[in-house]
Amino acid sequence: MSAKHASGEGPRHVAIIMDGNGRWAQARGRPRLFGHHAGARRVRDIVKSCPPLGVKYLTIFAFSTENWKRTQTEVAGLMSLFRRYIMKEMQEFVTDNVRVRFIGDRPRLDRKLRNLMDEAEAMTAGCTGTNLTIALNYGSRDEVSRATKRLAMDVAEGRLDPADVNEETLPKYLDTCLLPDPDLVIRTSGEARISNFLLWQSAYAEYEFIDTLWPDFTSDIFAKLLANYGARDRRFGAVSA
């Protein structure tokens, strides 16, 4: 049997590097945070488009471990935006049957934001529709480092036999342990790099790098990318029959 993805079937899990908010704003003579607010509104549209397009899992890259290098004003503005976004959208998530999860290193985030993240996860825990995962203070190398420490601790304390450690073991310690690996990773804004995002999980993902800036990324563009994915021959190292 060919390893092609189920004869034109679309991806079940899509991950998106949402890039270009700042440039979108600057092109309009506005501050970068104006673009981030526009990008947050775009997230709602894409989440709502997932069920009719057959996407069960959507993971979005909201703030990386490297983004702390940005100006203090932009970082503070982003943290305020995240808090407002979660408060504003929480009930909407429940209404739309969206289950929300957060991945990333939480301790560096302020307590109010962490509490809102916990509340959103608890409120949507019973939702059975789209699974929305928000990567916040996330970096894949940081994630693997944290996972390896937990794995090493289990070995040191006798809960895990070193002989049993293999490539199936580490994923159980990753932030994404409850999620399937992404089938498709999309990056907007014309940049062709993966920026430390889901490195382990995306080993066999398909990639789409597009010029569209994130605030201009529509459900129609999303649908076209999903259709492109369905036409690809995914062999996972094998050869077609």
Short mmCIF file of C-alpha atoms in Angstrom, two decimals:
data_model
loop_
_atom_site.label_atom_id
_atom_site.label_comp_id
_atom_site.label_asym_id
_atom_site.label_seq_id
_atom_site.Cartn_x
_atom_site.Cartn_y
_atom_site.Cartn_z
CA MET A 1 0.00 0.00 0.00
CA SER A 2 1.26 3.50 -0.84
CA ALA A 3 2.08 5.78 2.11
CA LYS A 4 0.26 8.64 0.41
CA HIS A 5 -1.93 10.48 2.89
CA ALA A 6 -5.26 8.69 2.40
CA SER A 7 -5.86 9.72 -1.22
CA GLY A 8 -6.35 13.45 -1.04
CA GLU A 9 -7.32 13.61 2.61
CA GLY A 10 -6.42 16.86 4.34
CA PRO A 11 -4.21 17.26 7.41
CA ARG A 12 -5.62 16.44 10.82
CA HIS A 13 -3.12 18.58 12.73
CA VAL A 14 -1.89 21.92 11.37
CA ALA A 15 0.73 24.06 13.10
CA ILE A 16 1.20 27.72 12.16
CA ILE A 17 4.11 30.11 12.70
CA MET A 18 2.15 33.36 12.66
CA ASP A 19 4.68 35.83 11.29
CA GLY A 20 4.43 39.32 9.85
CA ASN A 21 2.27 41.25 12.32
CA GLY A 22 4.87 43.97 12.86
CA ARG A 23 5.60 44.46 9.17
CA TRP A 24 1.86 44.56 8.41
CA ALA A 25 1.43 47.40 10.90
CA GLN A 26 4.51 49.32 9.80
CA ALA A 27 3.36 49.19 6.17
CA ARG A 28 0.28 51.07 7.37
CA GLY A 29 2.24 53.60 9.38
CA ARG A 30 1.11 52.09 12.68
CA PRO A 31 3.05 50.72 15.68
CA ARG A 32 3.94 47.03 15.74
CA LEU A 33 1.42 46.30 18.49
CA PHE A 34 -1.37 47.39 16.13
CA GLY A 35 -0.33 44.48 13.94
CA HIS A 36 -0.31 42.05 16.86
CA HIS A 37 -3.89 43.01 17.71
CA ALA A 38 -4.89 42.43 14.08
CA GLY A 39 -3.12 39.07 14.19
CA ALA A 40 -5.04 38.05 17.32
CA ARG A 41 -8.32 38.77 15.54
CA ARG A 42 -7.17 36.62 12.64
CA VAL A 43 -6.68 33.66 14.99
CA ARG A 44 -10.41 33.62 15.72
CA ASP A 45 -11.24 33.37 12.00
CA ILE A 46 -8.83 30.50 11.41
CA VAL A 47 -10.00 28.57 14.49
CA LYS A 48 -13.61 28.87 13.32
CA SER A 49 -12.64 27.60 9.87
CA CYS A 50 -11.06 24.40 11.21
CA PRO A 51 -14.18 22.19 11.64
CA PRO A 52 -15.53 22.60 8.08
CA LEU A 53 -12.01 22.06 6.71
CA GLY A 54 -11.51 18.85 8.68
CA VAL A 55 -8.72 20.17 10.91
CA LYS A 56 -9.03 18.61 14.36
CA TYR A 57 -5.85 20.07 15.91
CA LEU A 58 -4.47 23.59 15.41
CA THR A 59 -1.24 24.69 17.08
CA ILE A 60 -0.18 28.33 16.84
CA PHE A 61 3.17 29.92 17.72
CA ALA A 62 2.26 33.01 19.76
CA PHE A 63 5.48 33.91 21.62
CA SER A 64 8.87 32.22 21.50
CA THR A 65 11.57 31.96 24.13
CA GLU A 66 13.62 34.23 21.83
CA ASN A 67 10.92 36.93 21.68
CA TRP A 68 12.03 38.27 25.08
CA LYS A 69 14.84 39.97 23.11
CA ARG A 70 12.33 42.43 21.64
CA THR A 71 11.89 45.88 23.14
CA GLN A 72 10.44 46.07 26.64
CA THR A 73 7.51 48.06 25.24
CA GLU A 74 6.62 45.40 22.67
CA VAL A 75 7.01 42.52 25.13
CA ALA A 76 4.83 44.27 27.74
CA GLY A 77 2.26 45.03 25.06
CA LEU A 78 2.21 41.41 23.93
CA MET A 79 1.74 40.11 27.47
CA SER A 80 -1.15 42.52 27.97
CA LEU A 81 -2.63 41.37 24.66
CA PHE A 82 -2.39 37.71 25.68
CA ARG A 83 -4.22 38.42 28.95
CA ARG A 84 -6.98 40.37 27.20
CA TYR A 85 -7.25 37.80 24.44
CA ILE A 86 -7.75 34.88 26.83
CA MET A 87 -10.29 36.79 28.94
CA LYS A 88 -12.22 37.89 25.86
CA GLU A 89 -12.18 34.58 24.03
CA MET A 90 -12.61 32.13 26.91
CA GLN A 91 -16.41 31.91 26.76
CA GLU A 92 -16.29 31.93 22.97
CA PHE A 93 -14.06 28.87 23.07
CA VAL A 94 -16.60 27.04 25.21
CA THR A 95 -19.48 28.11 22.95
CA ASP A 96 -17.59 26.92 19.86
CA ASN A 97 -16.58 23.63 21.57
CA VAL A 98 -12.86 24.48 21.29
CA ARG A 99 -10.48 22.81 23.72
CA VAL A 100 -7.56 25.08 24.62
CA ARG A 101 -4.11 24.00 25.74
CA PHE A 102 -0.90 25.96 26.25
CA ILE A 103 2.61 24.69 25.70
CA GLY A 104 5.87 26.34 26.68
CA ASP A 105 7.82 27.23 29.80
CA ARG A 106 5.27 28.93 32.07
CA PRO A 107 7.27 30.08 35.13
CA ARG A 108 8.70 33.16 33.38
CA LEU A 109 5.20 34.43 32.56
CA ASP A 110 3.47 36.66 35.09
CA ARG A 111 1.11 35.08 37.60
CA LYS A 112 -2.05 36.71 36.26
CA LEU A 113 -1.39 35.37 32.77
CA ARG A 114 -0.58 31.90 34.10
CA ASN A 115 -3.82 31.89 36.10
CA LEU A 116 -5.80 32.84 33.00
CA MET A 117 -4.11 30.05 31.04
CA ASP A 118 -5.03 27.56 33.76
CA GLU A 119 -8.60 28.84 33.81
CA ALA A 120 -8.97 28.58 30.02
CA GLU A 121 -7.66 25.02 30.04
CA ALA A 122 -10.02 24.04 32.86
CA MET A 123 -13.07 25.73 31.31
CA THR A 124 -12.57 24.03 27.94
CA ALA A 125 -11.45 20.62 29.23
CA GLY A 126 -14.77 19.06 28.28
CA CYS A 127 -14.88 20.52 24.76
CA THR A 128 -14.71 17.95 21.99
CA GLY A 129 -14.34 20.05 18.83
CA THR A 130 -11.18 21.76 17.62
CA ASN A 131 -8.11 21.32 19.80
CA LEU A 132 -6.36 24.70 19.89
CA THR A 133 -2.83 24.65 21.31
CA ILE A 134 -1.15 28.00 21.93
CA ALA A 135 2.66 28.00 22.17
CA LEU A 136 3.49 30.74 24.66
CA ASN A 137 7.07 31.28 25.82
CA TYR A 138 7.84 28.22 23.74
CA GLY A 139 11.07 27.08 22.15
CA SER A 140 11.56 23.55 20.90
CA ARG A 141 15.11 23.19 22.19
CA ASP A 142 13.94 24.46 25.58
CA GLU A 143 11.07 21.96 25.49
CA VAL A 144 13.39 19.05 24.70
CA SER A 145 15.80 20.19 27.43
CA ARG A 146 13.00 20.27 30.01
CA ALA A 147 11.69 16.90 28.83
CA THR A 148 15.14 15.34 29.04
CA LYS A 149 15.56 16.56 32.61
CA ARG A 150 12.26 14.94 33.60
CA LEU A 151 13.23 11.73 31.84
CA ALA A 152 16.64 11.71 33.55
CA MET A 153 14.98 12.22 36.93
CA ASP A 154 12.71 9.23 36.34
CA VAL A 155 15.75 7.13 35.44
CA ALA A 156 17.69 8.35 38.49
CA GLU A 157 14.78 7.58 40.82
CA GLY A 158 14.19 4.13 39.37
CA ARG A 159 10.86 4.82 37.65
CA LEU A 160 12.35 4.23 34.19
CA ASP A 161 14.86 1.61 33.04
CA PRO A 162 17.55 3.17 30.79
CA ALA A 163 17.29 0.10 28.57
CA ASP A 164 13.69 1.05 27.82
CA VAL A 165 14.54 4.53 26.55
CA ASN A 166 13.99 4.86 22.79
CA GLU A 167 12.50 7.30 20.30
CA GLU A 168 9.03 6.54 21.63
CA THR A 169 10.01 7.52 25.18
CA LEU A 170 10.92 11.21 24.90
CA PRO A 171 7.60 12.32 23.30
CA LYS A 172 5.84 11.25 26.49
CA TYR A 173 7.78 13.98 28.33
CA LEU A 174 7.25 16.74 25.79
CA ASP A 175 4.72 19.56 26.26
CA THR A 176 2.79 18.04 23.34
CA CYS A 177 2.50 14.57 24.87
CA LEU A 178 -1.31 14.60 24.49
CA LEU A 179 -1.24 15.71 20.83
CA PRO A 180 -0.55 13.91 17.56
CA ASP A 181 2.41 15.15 15.55
CA PRO A 182 1.59 17.93 13.07
CA ASP A 183 0.89 16.87 9.49
CA LEU A 184 1.39 20.34 8.04
CA VAL A 185 3.39 23.35 9.27
CA ILE A 186 2.63 26.76 7.74
CA ARG A 187 4.78 29.87 8.07
CA THR A 188 3.47 33.21 6.88
CA SER A 189 5.32 36.42 5.85
CA GLY A 190 7.85 35.07 3.35
CA GLU A 191 10.43 33.78 5.83
CA ALA A 192 11.66 30.24 5.09
CA ARG A 193 12.83 29.00 8.47
CA ILE A 194 11.22 27.05 11.30
CA SER A 195 12.44 29.20 14.21
CA ASN A 196 12.80 26.53 16.87
CA PHE A 197 9.15 25.41 16.56
CA LEU A 198 8.10 21.78 17.16
CA LEU A 199 11.44 20.41 15.95
CA TRP A 200 10.93 16.88 17.26
CA GLN A 201 7.24 16.69 16.42
CA SER A 202 7.62 17.94 12.83
CA ALA A 203 10.16 15.35 11.68
CA TYR A 204 7.77 14.13 8.97
CA ALA A 205 5.52 17.16 8.59
CA GLU A 206 4.94 18.88 5.26
CA TYR A 207 5.86 22.58 5.15
CA GLU A 208 4.32 25.59 3.41
CA PHE A 209 6.19 28.91 3.42
CA ILE A 210 3.98 31.68 2.04
CA ASP A 211 4.47 35.41 1.47
CA THR A 212 1.15 36.46 3.04
CA LEU A 213 1.52 38.40 6.30
CA TRP A 214 -0.40 36.82 9.17
CA PRO A 215 -3.11 39.52 9.54
CA ASP A 216 -3.95 38.95 5.83
CA PHE A 217 -4.11 35.15 6.17
CA THR A 218 -7.70 34.23 5.35
CA SER A 219 -9.72 31.03 5.61
CA ASP A 220 -9.64 30.83 1.79
CA ILE A 221 -5.83 30.83 1.79
CA PHE A 222 -5.92 28.23 4.56
CA ALA A 223 -8.25 26.02 2.55
CA LYS A 224 -5.98 26.21 -0.51
CA LEU A 225 -2.95 25.14 1.51
CA LEU A 226 -4.88 22.21 2.94
CA ALA A 227 -5.90 21.19 -0.58
CA ASN A 228 -2.25 21.34 -1.67
CA TYR A 229 -1.36 19.05 1.21
CA GLY A 230 -3.97 16.50 0.13
CA ALA A 231 -2.31 16.22 -3.28
CA ARG A 232 1.14 15.42 -1.89
CA ASP A 233 2.64 11.94 -1.91
CA ARG A 234 3.78 11.32 1.67
CA ARG A 235 6.05 8.25 1.74
CA PHE A 236 7.71 8.58 5.18
CA GLY A 237 10.98 7.18 3.85
CA ALA A 238 9.36 4.44 1.77
CA VAL A 239 8.88 4.35 -2.00
CA SER A 240 5.61 4.34 -3.89
CA ALA A 241 4.35 0.97 -5.03
#
